[in-house]
Structures are given as C-alpha cells and as structure tokens.
Amino acid sequence: MLEKIKQLKEELENISVSAKQEVEDLRIKYISKKGLLNQLFADFKNVEADQKKAVGQAINELKEFAQNKINELKESFENAEHAGGQTDLSMPAEPLRPGTRHPLSIVRNEIIEIFARLGFTVAEGPEIEDDWHVFSALNFPPEHPARDMQDTFFIQKDPDVLLRTHTSSVQVRVMEKSQPPIRAIFPGRVFRNEAISARAHCIFHQVEGLYVDENVSFADLKQTLLYFSRELFGEKTQIRLRPSYFPFTEPSAEMDVSCSICGGKGCNVCKYTGWLEILGCGMVDPNVLDLCGIDSKKYSGFAFGMGIERITMLKYGIKDIRHFFENDVRFLRQFESTI
Ligand code: DAH
C-alpha cells in the first residue's frame, strides 16, 4: 500500500494541465467523495496493525499534498483569466477622470465674472468676526434678534467674538479702509445657528455687493441687478423689487426673478407664483456710511446680498441643500464647467 501511495504522489508531482477542466478532473479523481483518497481510506482497515501508523500518516500527507496541488493549479488558471490570458502592454490605460468643480464654486465664479464685467472687484473678510463689523456698524439696534444666541454662534468666553452671520460685515471692513468710488463684491462663508434641513444649513455661502460713489441712485441698483439676473438666468429674465426692511439699507427691497424653470408660467419650484426670491438689497443707510468713515452728505451707495446655495439650487433644480456638503461624487460629477 505504501508503494501505491508513493506512486500516486509522484504522479501528482509531475502532473501538468493545460485547461481548467483538467484541474476539475483531477479534483474528482483524487479528492472527491469517490476519489482515490477516499478509496485509500476505505482500504486502510485491511492494513496490518503494525503498518497502520506509517500508512495512516502517508495517506494523510498525500491528501494534503493533493489538496494543495489542486488549489494551486486552480488559482493559476484564475489569475491568468483575470489578466485576460496574456497581458497586452499596448492597451490604453483605464481613463483617469479629471475632477469637477463644486457646483457652489461654479456659480460663485459665474457671479464674480458677471460683476467683473461691470467693474466690480472682489474682496474678502474674516469668518471669525466681532460685534462691530457684523452688527453695530451696520445699524443693528442692540436688541435686534439676530444678535440672539439662537441665530448667531458666539464664543462663550467672549461675546465679542462670533462667526459672521452674513457677508455684509465685509462692506464695513472695505468702507473703513477705503474711500469712494467703491465697487466690489464679497463672496464668502457664513454661519447661523439653524437646524439643518433640506432648505437650511448652519454653514452656507453668500455674495455681498457694494457700490458707493457720488450720486448713486436706486435706478443704478435696479439696472445693475437686472443686468446680473439676465446674465445668470437668461436674457428673458424679468425682475421684481418688493419693499422690505434691513437695518443697514434705506429704502430696502427684496428681489425676485421670473422663474427660470417655467419661464414665469408657474411650477412647483416657484410654487406657482412665477417668481423666485433671490436677494436682499437697498440704498446704504447714511448712518452706516458715517459709521464707516464715509461722508454721507457727499456720497450715496447701494448694497445687495444673496445666498449662493439658494441660487445654485434654483439654477440646477437641486431640491436638498445638504447635497452640497456631503461630497458624494455621484452628485458632484454632474457639474462640469469651463470656469
Ligand atoms: N445681509 C443680508 C442677509 O444676510 C442680506 C442683505 C440684504 C445684504 C440687503 C445687503 C442688503 O447688502 O442690502 O440676509
């Protein structure tokens, strides 16, 4: 019997196969239920008592050897299949997809470009601010609810350190540092203590605009915003100004654009009104000019502020603001841009 085992092992050692099916045939021949090894185990009971130990060991060794050999052969076929049989080194590589710009960056850059054509430059200010730049210099009365902990993120140790709730703070910084003519926009990130939902986030982005010079009028504001809206949403876009209130502008207005989705006929995006509210604006309150060191008797100005998320959602029909912050490439890849 030992002789037979030795023979089988030699046979296995020298075996060569050329097809996957042959490996399967080997498995059946050696280690399947009715295979040679099980036959050996069956014959084992007839082995002389004094040989049992040696024969038992030899069968077990053969079994392990057969199993390893068959697995090895199987694997080598699988690897070859994976590599496509032979590797063709002249094949083109897997294409590398270039990254895409974030939709908020695309729209921010578009807004910057539009205003650049009207001579507006870009300025930025700090995200961590103080009460003066976010509220006091902008004419917010001390008891104004925006100063409430519920709306503004304050630093507990020092109530004069806070995260800016709007980019209007940059208006103040620019006016403090320069004299008219001032014509600039201020894109940036803002923070509000709000519950996160499909429509609201505690971090979002705004673009603020400011124009201060001699004889700046409400008509200038209106034409500027009309030009901007048509560049951004299409030349047929109409605008509508509704009276509103902001502490830092007088008079103040909110601006709607005709719905770019339905063309003003009414749809679920504009809630069947035909209009979409996109920004707040107004003539800079003379108090604000004076507080920032600009002579309100000589100069006047207009300002406006808009949320980039909101505009991007309207432009692309995005229904949930949280998409912007989740970094899911399936969402992000849908926005290709040239800017
Ligand atoms: N700062 C306002 C906000 O965050 C937006 C705004 C409204 C800015 C009117 C302005 C403006 O410059 O004139 O909601």
Coordinates of C-alpha atoms and ligand atoms in Angstrom, one line a residue:
M1 CA 0.0 0.0 0.0
L2 CA 2.8 2.4 0.8
E3 CA 4.2 1.7 -2.6
K4 CA 0.8 2.7 -4.2
I5 CA 0.7 6.0 -2.2
K6 CA 4.2 6.8 -3.2
Q7 CA 3.3 6.3 -6.9
L8 CA 0.2 8.5 -6.6
K9 CA 2.2 11.2 -5.1
E10 CA 4.8 11.1 -7.8
E11 CA 2.1 11.1 -10.4
L12 CA 0.7 14.3 -8.9
E13 CA 4.1 15.9 -8.6
N14 CA 4.8 15.5 -12.3
I15 CA 1.3 16.4 -13.5
S16 CA 0.8 19.2 -15.9
V17 CA -2.5 20.6 -17.1
S18 CA -3.4 22.8 -19.9
A19 CA -7.1 23.6 -19.3
K20 CA -9.2 24.5 -16.3
Q21 CA -11.4 21.5 -16.9
E22 CA -8.4 19.2 -16.4
V23 CA -7.9 20.6 -12.9
E24 CA -11.5 19.8 -12.1
D25 CA -11.0 16.2 -13.5
L26 CA -8.0 15.9 -11.1
R27 CA -10.1 17.0 -8.2
I28 CA -12.7 14.4 -9.0
K29 CA -10.1 11.7 -9.5
Y30 CA -8.2 12.4 -6.2
I31 CA -10.2 14.2 -3.6
S32 CA -13.9 13.9 -4.4
K33 CA -16.2 11.5 -2.5
K34 CA -15.5 8.6 -4.7
G35 CA -11.9 9.7 -5.4
L36 CA -8.7 7.8 -4.9
L37 CA -8.0 9.2 -1.5
N38 CA -11.3 8.0 -0.1
Q39 CA -10.6 4.6 -1.6
L40 CA -7.3 4.5 0.3
F41 CA -9.0 5.5 3.5
A42 CA -11.5 2.7 2.9
D43 CA -8.7 0.1 2.2
F44 CA -7.0 1.3 5.4
K45 CA -9.0 -1.1 7.6
N46 CA -7.2 -4.1 5.8
V47 CA -3.8 -2.8 6.7
E48 CA -1.7 -4.9 9.1
A49 CA -1.8 -3.5 12.6
D50 CA 2.0 -2.8 12.7
Q51 CA 1.8 -0.8 9.5
K52 CA -1.2 1.2 10.4
K53 CA 0.7 4.1 11.8
A54 CA 3.0 4.6 8.7
V55 CA 0.3 4.0 6.2
G56 CA -2.1 6.4 8.0
Q57 CA 0.5 9.1 8.0
A58 CA 1.3 8.6 4.3
I59 CA -2.4 8.8 3.3
N60 CA -2.9 12.0 5.2
E61 CA 0.2 13.5 3.7
L62 CA -0.9 12.5 0.2
K63 CA -4.3 14.1 0.9
E64 CA -2.8 17.4 2.0
F65 CA -0.4 17.3 -0.9
A66 CA -3.3 16.6 -3.4
Q67 CA -5.4 19.4 -2.0
N68 CA -2.6 22.0 -2.2
K69 CA -1.6 21.0 -5.6
I70 CA -5.2 21.2 -7.0
N71 CA -5.7 24.6 -5.3
E72 CA -2.5 25.9 -6.7
L73 CA -3.4 24.8 -10.3
K74 CA -6.9 26.3 -9.9
E75 CA -5.5 29.6 -8.7
S76 CA -3.0 29.8 -11.6
F77 CA -5.9 29.5 -14.1
E78 CA -8.0 32.1 -12.3
N79 CA -5.1 34.6 -12.2
A80 CA -4.5 34.1 -15.9
E81 CA -8.1 34.6 -16.6
H82 CA -8.0 37.8 -14.6
A83 CA -5.1 39.2 -16.5
G84 CA -7.0 38.4 -19.7
G85 CA -4.8 35.4 -20.5
Q86 CA -1.9 37.4 -21.7
T87 CA -1.3 41.0 -20.8
D88 CA -1.4 43.3 -23.8
L89 CA 1.1 46.0 -22.9
S90 CA -0.1 48.2 -25.8
M91 CA -3.6 48.5 -24.4
P92 CA -4.6 52.1 -23.4
A93 CA -4.8 52.6 -19.6
E94 CA -8.0 52.9 -17.7
P95 CA -9.2 56.5 -18.3
L96 CA -8.5 58.8 -15.3
R97 CA -11.5 61.1 -14.8
P98 CA -10.4 64.6 -14.0
G99 CA -12.2 66.2 -11.0
T100 CA -15.1 68.6 -11.5
R101 CA -15.6 71.9 -9.8
H102 CA -18.0 72.0 -6.9
P103 CA -21.4 73.5 -8.1
L104 CA -21.1 76.2 -5.5
S105 CA -17.7 77.3 -6.9
I106 CA -19.1 77.2 -10.4
V107 CA -21.9 79.6 -9.5
R108 CA -19.7 81.8 -7.3
N109 CA -17.3 82.2 -10.2
E110 CA -20.1 82.9 -12.6
I111 CA -21.4 85.7 -10.2
I112 CA -17.8 87.1 -9.9
E113 CA -17.4 87.1 -13.7
I114 CA -20.7 88.9 -14.3
F115 CA -19.9 91.7 -11.8
A116 CA -16.4 91.9 -13.1
R117 CA -17.8 93.0 -16.4
L118 CA -19.5 95.9 -14.6
G119 CA -16.2 96.9 -12.9
F120 CA -16.7 95.2 -9.5
T121 CA -13.6 93.8 -7.9
V122 CA -13.6 91.1 -5.2
A123 CA -12.7 91.4 -1.6
E124 CA -12.8 89.1 1.4
G125 CA -13.0 89.4 5.1
P126 CA -12.6 87.1 8.2
E127 CA -15.1 84.4 9.1
I128 CA -14.5 85.0 12.8
E129 CA -15.7 88.5 13.4
D130 CA -16.7 90.9 16.1
D131 CA -19.9 92.6 17.0
W132 CA -19.0 95.9 15.4
H133 CA -18.4 94.5 11.9
V134 CA -21.4 92.1 11.9
F135 CA -23.9 94.2 13.7
S136 CA -23.2 97.6 15.3
A137 CA -21.6 99.3 12.3
L138 CA -24.5 98.0 10.2
N139 CA -27.0 99.9 12.3
F140 CA -28.4 96.8 14.1
P141 CA -30.1 98.1 17.3
P142 CA -28.7 96.4 20.5
E143 CA -31.9 94.4 21.0
H144 CA -32.1 93.1 17.4
P145 CA -33.0 89.4 17.4
A146 CA -30.1 88.4 15.0
R147 CA -27.8 89.1 18.0
D148 CA -29.6 86.4 19.9
M149 CA -27.7 83.2 20.7
Q150 CA -30.3 81.3 18.8
D151 CA -29.2 82.9 15.5
T152 CA -25.5 83.6 16.0
F153 CA -22.7 81.4 17.0
F154 CA -20.8 83.2 19.8
I155 CA -17.7 82.2 21.6
Q156 CA -18.7 81.5 25.2
K157 CA -15.7 83.2 26.8
D158 CA -16.0 86.4 24.9
P159 CA -19.4 87.7 23.5
D160 CA -17.4 90.0 21.1
V161 CA -16.1 87.0 19.2
L162 CA -18.6 85.5 16.8
L163 CA -18.9 83.7 13.4
R164 CA -20.3 86.1 10.9
T165 CA -23.9 85.6 10.0
H166 CA -23.7 87.5 6.7
T167 CA -21.0 88.8 4.4
S168 CA -22.3 92.4 5.0
S169 CA -19.5 92.6 7.5
V170 CA -17.1 92.8 4.6
Q171 CA -18.9 96.0 3.5
V172 CA -17.9 97.6 6.8
R173 CA -14.2 96.5 6.5
V174 CA -13.9 97.8 3.0
M175 CA -15.5 101.1 3.7
E176 CA -13.4 101.6 6.8
K177 CA -10.3 101.1 4.7
S178 CA -11.1 103.0 1.5
Q179 CA -12.9 106.0 0.1
P180 CA -15.3 106.1 -2.8
P181 CA -15.6 105.2 -5.5
I182 CA -16.0 101.7 -4.1
R183 CA -17.4 99.0 -6.4
A184 CA -16.8 95.5 -5.1
I185 CA -18.4 92.1 -4.3
F186 CA -17.6 89.9 -1.3
P187 CA -18.1 86.2 -1.6
G188 CA -17.7 84.1 1.5
R189 CA -18.9 81.6 4.0
V190 CA -21.4 82.5 6.7
F191 CA -22.7 80.7 9.8
R192 CA -26.1 80.6 11.5
N193 CA -27.3 78.6 14.4
E194 CA -30.0 76.8 12.5
A195 CA -31.4 73.3 12.5
I196 CA -30.1 71.5 9.3
S197 CA -32.9 70.6 6.9
A198 CA -33.5 70.3 3.1
R199 CA -33.8 74.0 2.9
A200 CA -31.4 75.3 5.6
H201 CA -27.9 74.7 6.8
C202 CA -25.8 76.2 9.6
I203 CA -23.0 76.9 7.2
F204 CA -23.7 78.4 3.8
H205 CA -22.3 81.0 1.3
Q206 CA -23.2 84.5 0.3
V207 CA -22.1 87.1 -2.1
E208 CA -22.4 90.7 -0.9
G209 CA -22.2 93.7 -3.3
L210 CA -21.4 97.3 -2.6
Y211 CA -21.3 100.4 -4.8
V212 CA -20.5 103.8 -3.2
D213 CA -19.9 107.0 -5.1
E214 CA -21.4 110.4 -5.7
N215 CA -25.0 110.3 -7.0
V216 CA -25.5 106.6 -6.8
S217 CA -29.3 106.1 -7.1
F218 CA -31.9 103.4 -6.7
A219 CA -32.1 103.3 -10.5
D220 CA -28.4 102.3 -10.7
L221 CA -29.2 99.5 -8.2
K222 CA -32.1 98.3 -10.3
Q223 CA -30.2 98.3 -13.6
T224 CA -27.2 96.5 -12.1
L225 CA -29.5 93.8 -10.7
L226 CA -31.4 93.4 -13.9
Y227 CA -28.2 93.0 -15.9
F228 CA -26.9 90.5 -13.3
S229 CA -30.1 88.5 -13.4
R230 CA -30.2 88.3 -17.2
E231 CA -26.6 87.2 -17.4
L232 CA -27.1 84.5 -14.8
F233 CA -30.6 83.2 -15.6
G234 CA -31.0 84.1 -19.3
E235 CA -31.9 87.2 -21.3
K236 CA -35.6 86.8 -21.0
T237 CA -35.4 87.1 -17.2
Q238 CA -37.6 89.7 -15.5
I239 CA -37.0 91.1 -12.0
R240 CA -39.4 92.4 -9.4
L241 CA -38.5 94.5 -6.3
R242 CA -40.6 94.3 -3.2
P243 CA -40.3 96.7 -0.3
S244 CA -38.5 95.1 2.7
Y245 CA -36.5 96.0 5.8
F246 CA -32.8 95.7 6.6
P247 CA -31.2 97.8 9.3
F248 CA -28.3 98.8 7.0
T249 CA -30.3 99.9 4.0
E250 CA -32.9 102.6 3.5
P251 CA -35.0 102.0 1.4
S252 CA -34.7 98.2 1.4
A253 CA -36.1 95.7 -1.1
E254 CA -36.2 92.0 -1.8
M255 CA -35.7 91.0 -5.4
D256 CA -37.5 88.2 -7.3
V257 CA -36.5 86.9 -10.7
S258 CA -39.1 85.4 -13.1
C259 CA -38.9 81.6 -12.6
S260 CA -36.2 80.2 -15.0
I261 CA -37.7 76.7 -14.8
C262 CA -41.2 77.5 -16.1
G263 CA -40.5 80.9 -17.6
G264 CA -42.9 82.6 -15.2
K265 CA -45.9 80.4 -16.0
G266 CA -45.9 78.8 -12.6
C267 CA -44.5 75.4 -11.5
N268 CA -43.7 73.6 -8.3
V269 CA -40.2 75.3 -8.0
C270 CA -41.7 78.8 -7.9
K271 CA -44.8 77.5 -6.0
Y272 CA -47.0 78.5 -8.9
T273 CA -46.2 82.2 -8.4
G274 CA -43.9 82.6 -11.5
W275 CA -41.3 84.3 -9.2
L276 CA -38.3 83.3 -7.2
E277 CA -36.8 85.4 -4.4
I278 CA -33.1 85.6 -4.8
L279 CA -31.6 88.5 -2.9
G280 CA -32.0 91.4 -0.5
C281 CA -30.8 94.9 -1.4
G282 CA -31.2 98.6 -0.8
M283 CA -29.5 102.0 -0.6
V284 CA -26.8 102.0 2.1
D285 CA -28.3 103.8 5.1
P286 CA -26.4 107.1 5.6
N287 CA -25.8 106.1 9.2
V288 CA -23.8 103.1 8.0
L289 CA -21.7 105.3 5.7
D290 CA -21.0 107.7 8.6
L291 CA -20.2 104.9 11.0
C292 CA -17.7 103.5 8.5
G293 CA -16.0 106.9 7.9
I294 CA -17.6 107.9 4.6
D295 CA -19.3 111.3 4.3
S296 CA -22.9 110.6 3.8
K297 CA -23.6 114.1 2.6
K298 CA -21.3 113.7 -0.3
Y299 CA -21.7 110.0 -1.1
S300 CA -24.5 107.5 -1.5
G301 CA -24.4 103.8 -2.3
F302 CA -26.3 100.6 -2.9
A303 CA -25.8 97.1 -1.5
F304 CA -27.1 93.7 -2.1
G305 CA -26.7 90.2 -0.7
M306 CA -27.6 86.8 -2.0
G307 CA -27.2 83.2 -0.9
I308 CA -25.1 81.1 -3.3
E309 CA -26.7 77.8 -2.3
R310 CA -30.2 79.1 -3.0
I311 CA -29.2 80.4 -6.4
T312 CA -27.4 77.2 -7.3
M313 CA -30.5 75.2 -6.2
L314 CA -32.8 77.3 -8.4
K315 CA -30.4 77.2 -11.3
Y316 CA -29.9 73.5 -11.3
G317 CA -33.2 72.3 -9.8
I318 CA -31.5 70.9 -6.7
K319 CA -34.0 70.0 -4.0
D320 CA -31.9 69.5 -0.9
I321 CA -29.2 71.9 0.4
R322 CA -27.4 69.0 2.2
H323 CA -26.2 67.6 -1.2
F324 CA -23.6 70.4 -1.3
F325 CA -21.9 69.3 1.8
E326 CA -22.0 65.5 1.5
N327 CA -19.3 65.2 -1.1
D328 CA -21.0 62.3 -2.9
V329 CA -19.1 62.1 -6.2
R330 CA -22.3 60.9 -8.0
F331 CA -23.8 64.3 -7.2
L332 CA -20.6 66.3 -7.8
R333 CA -19.7 64.7 -11.1
Q334 CA -22.9 66.1 -12.7
F335 CA -21.4 69.6 -12.8
E336 CA -18.8 70.2 -15.5
S337 CA -17.8 73.8 -16.1
T338 CA -15.4 75.9 -18.1
I339 CA -14.8 78.3 -15.2
Ligands
DAH1 N1 -27.2 90.6 4.9 C1 -28.5 90.1 4.5 C2 -28.7 88.7 5.0 O1 -27.8 88.0 5.3 C3 -28.6 90.2 3.0 C4 -28.6 91.6 2.5 C5 -29.8 92.3 2.4 C6 -27.4 92.2 2.2 C7 -29.8 93.6 1.9 C8 -27.5 93.5 1.7 C9 -28.7 94.2 1.6 O2 -26.4 94.2 1.3 O3 -28.7 95.5 1.1 O4 -29.8 88.2 4.9

